[in-house]
């Protein structure tokens, strides 16, 4: 099975995601920002991407836009995991191609349920 790519500038958040996802049976690859994620995506294809919105170098909106612009990756599910609950940001994330939205702090069971729905 392809890995889940987690993208967050917080090492502790990446660690929590990795622990939850590995317990659920997924393989995890981590990137600290959108730019690092795109470098990995040049030669790899994930089962899904879980990304924060607010990050240095390339934010979540930029990452999702760049991912959706690549035909090879256009169908990869992208979940936004953020502290943001602003409806305008949700709409913007949807507009650039986000598949779903999860608010931090996340519930590992809900995350697992959402992933089961979007990863094929």
XYZ file of C-alpha atoms in Angstrom:
120
model
C 0.000 0.000 0.000
C 1.173 3.531 -0.762
C 2.148 5.687 2.224
C 0.242 8.598 3.719
C 2.181 11.867 3.329
C 1.825 14.154 6.355
C 2.843 17.786 5.932
C 3.148 20.004 9.010
C 5.826 22.367 10.295
C 5.245 21.144 13.867
C 7.434 18.133 14.748
C 5.060 17.191 17.597
C 2.044 17.206 15.251
C 3.911 15.038 12.726
C 4.804 12.660 15.566
C 1.155 12.420 16.731
C -0.033 11.850 13.175
C 2.635 9.196 12.571
C 1.698 7.344 15.781
C -2.044 7.417 14.993
C -1.618 6.424 11.358
C 0.842 3.612 12.088
C -1.532 2.218 14.748
C -4.218 2.233 12.031
C -1.923 0.198 9.773
C -0.646 2.917 7.432
C 2.913 3.630 6.338
C 3.806 7.304 6.889
C 6.135 9.739 5.118
C 6.634 13.191 6.659
C 7.440 16.625 5.250
C 7.942 19.814 7.276
C 6.385 22.153 4.682
C 4.795 22.257 1.245
C 8.118 22.652 -0.549
C 9.561 19.486 1.046
C 6.313 17.662 0.253
C 6.506 18.641 -3.428
C 10.111 17.424 -3.602
C 9.004 14.013 -2.303
C 5.991 13.996 -4.637
C 8.237 14.465 -7.691
C 9.175 10.787 -7.546
C 6.547 9.228 -5.253
C 2.787 8.825 -5.080
C 0.984 8.700 -1.730
C -2.329 7.050 -0.895
C -3.351 10.424 0.588
C -1.880 13.713 1.802
C -2.690 15.244 5.187
C -1.539 18.859 5.312
C -1.570 21.837 7.615
C -2.457 25.197 6.035
C -0.075 27.560 7.809
C 3.555 26.630 7.099
C 6.725 28.442 6.009
C 8.104 28.282 2.441
C 4.909 26.886 0.860
C 1.590 26.792 2.712
C -1.134 24.176 2.420
C -3.082 26.134 -0.211
C 0.020 26.330 -2.430
C 0.771 22.652 -1.893
C -2.762 21.560 -2.811
C -2.781 23.801 -5.896
C 0.583 22.429 -7.067
C -0.502 18.849 -6.420
C -3.774 19.301 -8.327
C -1.875 20.809 -11.280
C -0.024 17.512 -11.808
C -2.172 15.002 -13.747
C -0.392 12.044 -12.093
C -1.391 13.310 -8.632
C -4.702 15.019 -9.368
C -6.738 12.172 -7.889
C -4.808 11.848 -4.623
C -7.080 12.646 -1.640
C -5.913 15.693 0.336
C -7.100 16.255 3.895
C -6.489 19.613 5.552
C -5.590 19.267 9.239
C -5.575 22.683 10.875
C -6.517 24.775 13.886
C -8.395 27.053 11.462
C -12.184 26.922 11.476
C -12.768 29.987 9.280
C -15.468 29.194 6.653
C -13.620 31.343 4.078
C -10.459 29.255 4.497
C -12.501 26.056 4.223
C -14.053 27.337 1.011
C -10.643 28.364 -0.335
C -9.192 24.921 0.515
C -12.099 23.247 -1.281
C -11.654 25.586 -4.248
C -7.985 24.605 -4.682
C -8.848 20.911 -4.410
C -8.919 19.733 -0.779
C -10.915 16.545 -0.269
C -11.728 17.096 3.405
C -11.098 19.170 6.547
C -10.122 18.013 10.042
C -9.712 20.426 12.955
C -6.784 20.123 15.400
C -6.572 18.639 17.911
C -7.695 15.629 15.896
C -9.457 12.494 17.094
C -7.425 9.470 15.870
C -10.609 7.418 15.331
C -12.220 10.153 13.216
C -9.034 10.488 11.193
C -9.001 6.735 10.589
C -12.664 6.816 9.511
C -12.081 9.701 7.100
C -9.031 7.988 5.588
C -10.975 4.759 5.098
C -13.536 6.758 3.140
C -11.076 8.487 0.810
C -8.176 6.021 0.354
C -8.903 3.355 -2.250
